[in-house]
Tab-separated table of N, CA and C in Angstrom:
chain	number	residue	atom	x	y	z
A	1	MET	N	104.514	82.085	105.395
A	1	MET	CA	105.275	82.344	106.594
A	1	MET	C	104.886	83.730	107.112
A	2	GLN	N	104.830	83.854	108.431
A	2	GLN	CA	104.543	85.156	109.023
A	2	GLN	C	105.743	85.571	109.868
A	3	ILE	N	106.125	86.853	109.723
A	3	ILE	CA	107.233	87.398	110.493
A	3	ILE	C	106.756	88.560	111.346
A	4	ARG	N	107.519	88.836	112.402
A	4	ARG	CA	107.283	89.999	113.249
A	4	ARG	C	108.480	90.922	113.078
A	5	ILE	N	108.198	92.195	112.868
A	5	ILE	CA	109.239	93.219	112.740
A	5	ILE	C	109.026	94.187	113.896
A	6	SER	N	110.058	94.353	114.741
A	6	SER	CA	109.947	95.202	115.929
A	6	SER	C	111.010	96.292	115.899
A	7	TRP	N	110.662	97.463	116.420
A	7	TRP	CA	111.584	98.579	116.568
A	7	TRP	C	111.160	99.312	117.841
A	8	PRO	N	111.956	100.255	118.356
A	8	PRO	CA	111.655	100.848	119.662
A	8	PRO	C	110.243	101.409	119.812
A	9	ALA	N	109.670	102.001	118.770
A	9	ALA	CA	108.355	102.643	118.890
A	9	ALA	C	107.199	101.757	118.444
A	10	GLY	N	107.462	100.516	118.019
A	10	GLY	CA	106.344	99.705	117.574
A	10	GLY	C	106.745	98.360	117.015
A	11	ARG	N	105.754	97.682	116.472
A	11	ARG	CA	105.993	96.408	115.804
A	11	ARG	C	104.815	96.104	114.897
A	12	LEU	N	105.054	95.209	113.964
A	12	LEU	CA	104.001	94.758	113.068
A	12	LEU	C	104.331	93.344	112.619
A	13	THR	N	103.351	92.718	111.998
A	13	THR	CA	103.592	91.413	111.387
A	13	THR	C	103.403	91.545	109.889
A	14	ALA	N	103.976	90.601	109.171
A	14	ALA	CA	103.839	90.559	107.717
A	14	ALA	C	103.707	89.105	107.299
A	15	THR	N	102.935	88.884	106.269
A	15	THR	CA	102.756	87.550	105.715
A	15	THR	C	103.534	87.460	104.416
A	16	LEU	N	104.437	86.469	104.344
A	16	LEU	CA	105.304	86.310	103.189
A	16	LEU	C	104.892	85.099	102.367
A	17	ASP	N	105.040	85.224	101.058
A	17	ASP	CA	104.762	84.127	100.133
A	17	ASP	C	105.961	83.185	100.081
A	18	ASP	N	105.723	81.981	99.627
A	18	ASP	CA	106.789	80.993	99.487
A	18	ASP	C	107.545	81.281	98.193
A	19	THR	N	108.721	81.898	98.334
A	19	THR	CA	109.571	82.222	97.187
A	19	THR	C	111.000	81.829	97.545
A	20	PRO	N	111.899	81.757	96.568
A	20	PRO	CA	113.306	81.474	96.899
A	20	PRO	C	113.895	82.505	97.872
A	21	THR	N	113.537	83.770	97.708
A	21	THR	CA	114.050	84.808	98.602
A	21	THR	C	113.493	84.636	100.010
A	22	GLU	N	112.209	84.331	100.124
A	22	GLU	CA	111.594	84.112	101.440
A	22	GLU	C	112.281	82.962	102.154
A	23	ARG	N	112.581	81.882	101.442
A	23	ARG	CA	113.239	80.720	102.067
A	23	ARG	C	114.654	81.074	102.529
A	24	ALA	N	115.383	81.867	101.748
A	24	ALA	CA	116.732	82.287	102.141
A	24	ALA	C	116.670	83.177	103.381
A	25	LEU	N	115.695	84.082	103.430
A	25	LEU	CA	115.534	84.956	104.583
A	25	LEU	C	115.172	84.143	105.829
A	26	ALA	N	114.266	83.189	105.682
A	26	ALA	CA	113.817	82.383	106.825
A	26	ALA	C	114.989	81.676	107.497
A	27	ARG	N	115.968	81.249	106.713
A	27	ARG	CA	117.128	80.553	107.276
A	27	ARG	C	117.973	81.457	108.172
A	28	GLU	N	117.856	82.781	108.007
A	28	GLU	CA	118.668	83.732	108.772
A	28	GLU	C	117.942	84.321	109.983
A	29	LEU	N	116.671	83.965	110.156
A	29	LEU	CA	115.902	84.548	111.266
A	29	LEU	C	116.162	83.807	112.560
A	30	PRO	N	116.151	84.499	113.698
A	30	PRO	CA	115.914	85.937	113.829
A	30	PRO	C	117.138	86.750	113.427
A	31	LEU	N	116.909	88.000	113.062
A	31	LEU	CA	118.021	88.892	112.738
A	31	LEU	C	117.763	90.261	113.340
A	32	VAL	N	118.843	90.947	113.644
A	32	VAL	CA	118.779	92.302	114.172
A	32	VAL	C	119.602	93.185	113.241
A	33	SER	N	119.053	94.352	112.921
A	33	SER	CA	119.716	95.250	111.997
A	33	SER	C	119.474	96.687	112.441
A	34	SER	N	119.967	97.616	111.655
A	34	SER	CA	119.792	99.039	111.919
A	34	SER	C	118.952	99.639	110.796
A	35	ALA	N	117.859	100.288	111.175
A	35	ALA	CA	116.920	100.833	110.191
A	35	ALA	C	117.508	102.036	109.469
A	36	ARG	N	117.170	102.134	108.195
A	36	ARG	CA	117.452	103.310	107.375
A	36	ARG	C	116.102	103.767	106.833
A	37	THR	N	115.955	105.055	106.607
A	37	THR	CA	114.727	105.566	106.016
A	37	THR	C	115.063	106.309	104.736
A	38	TRP	N	114.137	106.229	103.785
A	38	TRP	CA	114.306	106.876	102.481
A	38	TRP	C	112.921	107.319	102.030
A	39	GLY	N	112.603	108.575	102.284
A	39	GLY	CA	111.232	109.011	102.058
A	39	GLY	C	110.324	108.215	102.979
A	40	GLU	N	109.253	107.671	102.438
A	40	GLU	CA	108.336	106.863	103.229
A	40	GLU	C	108.608	105.375	102.985
A	41	GLU	N	109.859	105.009	103.197
A	41	GLU	CA	110.304	103.622	103.107
A	41	GLU	C	111.290	103.365	104.231
A	42	VAL	N	111.168	102.200	104.843
A	42	VAL	CA	112.143	101.730	105.823
A	42	VAL	C	112.869	100.565	105.175
A	43	TYR	N	114.187	100.545	105.292
A	43	TYR	CA	114.931	99.395	104.782
A	43	TYR	C	116.073	99.093	105.730
A	44	PHE	N	116.539	97.857	105.695
A	44	PHE	CA	117.632	97.461	106.579
A	44	PHE	C	118.302	96.206	106.053
A	45	ASP	N	119.606	96.128	106.345
A	45	ASP	CA	120.431	95.007	105.903
A	45	ASP	C	119.979	93.719	106.567
A	46	THR	N	120.037	92.627	105.802
A	46	THR	CA	119.638	91.320	106.320
A	46	THR	C	120.793	90.327	106.401
A	47	GLY	N	121.897	90.615	105.718
A	47	GLY	CA	122.976	89.639	105.643
A	47	GLY	C	122.678	88.508	104.669
A	48	VAL	N	121.547	88.596	103.970
A	48	VAL	CA	121.132	87.589	102.983
A	48	VAL	C	121.445	88.133	101.596
A	49	SER	N	122.048	87.314	100.762
A	49	SER	CA	122.341	87.717	99.395
A	49	SER	C	121.658	86.749	98.440
A	50	VAL	N	120.758	87.273	97.613
A	50	VAL	CA	120.013	86.452	96.657
A	50	VAL	C	119.945	87.188	95.325
A	51	PRO	N	119.736	86.451	94.226
A	51	PRO	CA	119.592	87.120	92.926
A	51	PRO	C	118.210	87.743	92.767
A	52	ARG	N	118.113	88.673	91.847
A	52	ARG	CA	116.826	89.275	91.502
A	52	ARG	C	115.958	88.214	90.836
A	53	GLU	N	114.720	88.101	91.269
A	53	GLU	CA	113.779	87.135	90.684
A	53	GLU	C	113.143	87.729	89.428
A	54	THR	N	112.609	86.868	88.569
A	54	THR	CA	112.073	87.317	87.277
A	54	THR	C	110.882	88.257	87.420
A	55	ASP	N	110.145	88.173	88.531
A	55	ASP	CA	108.975	89.044	88.712
A	55	ASP	C	109.269	90.238	89.621
A	56	ALA	N	110.544	90.595	89.771
A	56	ALA	CA	110.927	91.749	90.601
A	56	ALA	C	110.256	93.012	90.058
A	57	ARG	N	109.895	93.925	90.975
A	57	ARG	CA	109.206	95.166	90.580
A	57	ARG	C	109.824	96.357	91.280
A	58	GLN	N	109.757	97.503	90.622
A	58	GLN	CA	110.251	98.745	91.214
A	58	GLN	C	109.115	99.566	91.807
A	59	VAL	N	107.939	99.531	91.209
A	59	VAL	CA	106.779	100.259	91.721
A	59	VAL	C	105.860	99.232	92.384
A	60	VAL	N	105.587	99.454	93.672
A	60	VAL	CA	104.803	98.509	94.465
A	60	VAL	C	103.757	99.267	95.274
A	61	ASP	N	102.830	98.541	95.860
A	61	ASP	CA	101.810	99.136	96.717
A	61	ASP	C	102.376	99.399	98.112
A	62	PRO	N	101.832	100.402	98.815
A	62	PRO	CA	102.233	100.598	100.210
A	62	PRO	C	101.991	99.304	100.994
A	63	GLY	N	102.932	98.963	101.872
A	63	GLY	CA	102.789	97.755	102.671
A	63	GLY	C	103.387	96.512	102.048
A	64	THR	N	103.931	96.657	100.840
A	64	THR	CA	104.617	95.530	100.218
A	64	THR	C	105.894	95.224	100.996
A	65	VAL	N	106.162	93.943	101.216
A	65	VAL	CA	107.446	93.542	101.784
A	65	VAL	C	108.311	93.143	100.590
A	66	ALA	N	109.378	93.901	100.379
A	66	ALA	CA	110.236	93.686	99.217
A	66	ALA	C	111.664	93.401	99.678
A	67	PHE	N	112.413	92.739	98.814
A	67	PHE	CA	113.820	92.475	99.098
A	67	PHE	C	114.651	93.166	98.035
A	68	TRP	N	115.464	94.124	98.474
A	68	TRP	CA	116.321	94.910	97.588
A	68	TRP	C	117.611	94.132	97.371
A	69	THR	N	117.724	93.463	96.220
A	69	THR	CA	118.876	92.599	95.961
A	69	THR	C	120.170	93.395	95.820
A	70	ASP	N	120.090	94.646	95.375
A	70	ASP	CA	121.293	95.470	95.234
A	70	ASP	C	121.908	95.821	96.589
A	71	GLY	N	121.105	95.764	97.664
A	71	GLY	CA	121.593	96.136	98.987
A	71	GLY	C	121.444	95.053	100.036
A	72	ASP	N	121.018	93.841	99.619
A	72	ASP	CA	120.797	92.729	100.556
A	72	ASP	C	119.916	93.159	101.728
A	73	ALA	N	118.855	93.901	101.407
A	73	ALA	CA	118.035	94.516	102.445
A	73	ALA	C	116.549	94.246	102.237
A	74	LEU	N	115.820	94.205	103.356
A	74	LEU	CA	114.360	94.244	103.284
A	74	LEU	C	113.961	95.692	103.076
A	75	ALA	N	113.017	95.924	102.190
A	75	ALA	CA	112.507	97.266	101.918
A	75	ALA	C	111.011	97.260	102.210
A	76	LEU	N	110.588	98.191	103.063
A	76	LEU	CA	109.200	98.254	103.513
A	76	LEU	C	108.627	99.636	103.205
A	77	PRO	N	108.114	99.835	101.985
A	77	PRO	CA	107.554	101.140	101.636
A	77	PRO	C	106.138	101.299	102.197
A	78	TYR	N	105.854	102.503	102.699
A	78	TYR	CA	104.496	102.802	103.159
A	78	TYR	C	103.951	104.065	102.505
A	79	GLY	N	104.726	104.631	101.586
A	79	GLY	CA	104.325	105.830	100.856
A	79	GLY	C	105.392	106.186	99.841
A	80	PRO	N	105.350	107.401	99.316
A	80	PRO	CA	106.300	107.801	98.277
A	80	PRO	C	107.750	107.842	98.765
A	81	THR	N	108.664	107.574	97.852
A	81	THR	CA	110.098	107.699	98.098
A	81	THR	C	110.599	108.932	97.323
A	82	PRO	N	111.848	109.322	97.512
A	82	PRO	CA	112.358	110.499	96.783
A	82	PRO	C	112.285	110.383	95.257
A	83	ILE	N	112.197	109.179	94.694
A	83	ILE	CA	112.117	109.053	93.229
A	83	ILE	C	110.709	108.690	92.747
A	84	SER	N	109.726	108.758	93.640
A	84	SER	CA	108.344	108.442	93.264
A	84	SER	C	107.773	109.507	92.343
A	85	HIS	N	106.816	109.092	91.536
A	85	HIS	CA	106.009	110.004	90.725
A	85	HIS	C	104.624	109.981	91.352
A	86	GLY	N	104.191	111.101	91.910
A	86	GLY	CA	102.910	111.127	92.602
A	86	GLY	C	103.017	110.364	93.916
A	87	ASP	N	101.960	109.593	94.237
A	87	ASP	CA	101.932	108.904	95.523
A	87	ASP	C	102.331	107.431	95.431
A	88	LYS	N	102.918	107.035	94.319
A	88	LYS	CA	103.355	105.641	94.144
A	88	LYS	C	104.602	105.348	94.973
A	89	CYS	N	104.715	104.110	95.440
A	89	CYS	CA	105.929	103.658	96.124
A	89	CYS	C	106.905	103.183	95.051
A	90	ARG	N	107.936	103.964	94.799
A	90	ARG	CA	108.951	103.593	93.805
A	90	ARG	C	110.233	103.275	94.552
A	91	LEU	N	110.647	102.015	94.467
A	91	LEU	CA	111.853	101.550	95.135
A	91	LEU	C	113.088	101.973	94.351
A	92	ALA	N	114.263	101.894	94.972
A	92	ALA	CA	115.511	102.347	94.350
A	92	ALA	C	115.815	101.604	93.058
A	93	SER	N	115.445	100.333	92.997
A	93	SER	CA	115.620	99.498	91.809
A	93	SER	C	114.638	98.340	91.941
A	94	PRO	N	114.447	97.533	90.903
A	94	PRO	CA	113.513	96.412	91.028
A	94	PRO	C	113.892	95.499	92.191
A	95	CYS	N	112.874	95.120	92.961
A	95	CYS	CA	113.056	94.298	94.162
A	95	CYS	C	112.199	93.042	94.067
A	96	ASN	N	112.664	91.989	94.725
A	96	ASN	CA	111.873	90.770	94.847
A	96	ASN	C	110.712	91.051	95.802
A	97	VAL	N	109.505	90.701	95.385
A	97	VAL	CA	108.326	90.919	96.222
A	97	VAL	C	108.106	89.674	97.077
A	98	LEU	N	108.075	89.874	98.405
A	98	LEU	CA	107.951	88.752	99.335
A	98	LEU	C	106.557	88.589	99.904
A	99	GLY	N	105.824	89.672	100.072
A	99	GLY	CA	104.504	89.572	100.697
A	99	GLY	C	103.998	90.936	101.087
A	100	ARG	N	103.178	90.969	102.175
A	100	ARG	CA	102.529	92.203	102.599
A	100	ARG	C	102.563	92.357	104.113
A	101	VAL	N	102.637	93.603	104.535
A	101	VAL	CA	102.475	93.949	105.938
A	101	VAL	C	101.020	93.669	106.307
A	102	ASP	N	100.805	93.085	107.481
A	102	ASP	CA	99.443	92.865	107.982
A	102	ASP	C	98.960	94.159	108.640
A	103	GLY	N	97.796	94.646	108.233
A	103	GLY	CA	97.275	95.879	108.824
A	103	GLY	C	97.830	97.115	108.143
A	104	ASP	N	97.863	98.219	108.883
A	104	ASP	CA	98.216	99.529	108.334
A	104	ASP	C	99.731	99.703	108.221
A	105	PRO	N	100.272	99.792	106.989
A	105	PRO	CA	101.718	99.960	106.840
A	105	PRO	C	102.223	101.315	107.326
A	106	ARG	N	101.331	102.288	107.540
A	106	ARG	CA	101.769	103.608	108.004
A	106	ARG	C	102.335	103.557	109.421
A	107	ARG	N	102.159	102.429	110.111
A	107	ARG	CA	102.805	102.277	111.422
A	107	ARG	C	104.319	102.391	111.278
A	108	LEU	N	104.839	102.104	110.085
A	108	LEU	CA	106.283	102.204	109.838
A	108	LEU	C	106.795	103.649	109.932
A	109	ALA	N	105.891	104.622	109.914
A	109	ALA	CA	106.305	106.025	110.009
A	109	ALA	C	106.993	106.329	111.337
A	110	SER	N	106.804	105.479	112.350
A	110	SER	CA	107.445	105.720	113.652
A	110	SER	C	108.875	105.183	113.718
A	111	VAL	N	109.332	104.510	112.654
A	111	VAL	CA	110.721	104.042	112.609
A	111	VAL	C	111.620	105.234	112.317
A	112	ARG	N	112.677	105.376	113.108
A	112	ARG	CA	113.639	106.455	112.906
A	112	ARG	C	114.937	105.884	112.346
A	113	ASP	N	115.601	106.675	111.512
A	113	ASP	CA	116.879	106.277	110.941
A	113	ASP	C	117.831	105.875	112.076
A	114	GLY	N	118.391	104.683	111.993
A	114	GLY	CA	119.306	104.192	113.010
A	114	GLY	C	118.661	103.345	114.088
A	115	ASP	N	117.331	103.284	114.131
A	115	ASP	CA	116.650	102.438	115.121
A	115	ASP	C	117.084	100.980	114.971
A	116	PRO	N	117.246	100.256	116.075
A	116	PRO	CA	117.451	98.814	115.962
A	116	PRO	C	116.146	98.152	115.525
A	117	VAL	N	116.253	97.208	114.612
A	117	VAL	CA	115.096	96.493	114.086
A	117	VAL	C	115.358	95.001	114.266
A	118	ARG	N	114.344	94.276	114.741
A	118	ARG	CA	114.452	92.821	114.905
A	118	ARG	C	113.395	92.168	114.031
A	119	VAL	N	113.793	91.140	113.294
A	119	VAL	CA	112.879	90.380	112.450
A	119	VAL	C	112.944	88.929	112.920
A	120	GLU	N	111.763	88.358	113.188
A	120	GLU	CA	111.705	86.975	113.662
A	120	GLU	C	110.441	86.302	113.162
A	121	LEU	N	110.439	84.996	113.184
A	121	LEU	CA	109.233	84.253	112.872
A	121	LEU	C	108.222	84.457	113.986
A	122	THR	N	106.939	84.505	113.657
A	122	THR	CA	105.916	84.613	114.697
A	122	THR	C	105.674	83.224	115.274
A	123	ASP	N	105.013	83.206	116.403
A	123	ASP	CA	104.731	81.938	117.071
A	123	ASP	C	103.575	81.187	116.441
A	124	GLY	N	102.772	81.868	115.631
A	124	GLY	CA	101.588	81.195	115.134
A	124	GLY	C	101.426	81.150	113.711
């Protein structure tokens, strides 16, 4: 599945794998939320509540699309967070991995805390 994530200063697409979390998220799209930033990570509430999957990870690559089960939020890291060691993307707690941002995840740097964010399925 491919999704589009839009905010006032930009947008990007991401390709998601077929997982239980991805299917739960797809049922709620489109959704609009308010962006939060935490170091070089953007996250926002989805209204979706799912359990942590067995392959959940706390340290991920930049551009990973993750689902933070503790906060019912999509987490989009593009660099280090306040709890990172070095330049690794360390999430607040283990998250379900959904897929990857298409292209350069550093485009997320233009998201500001409080920005409206829209997530929807792409047309293609």
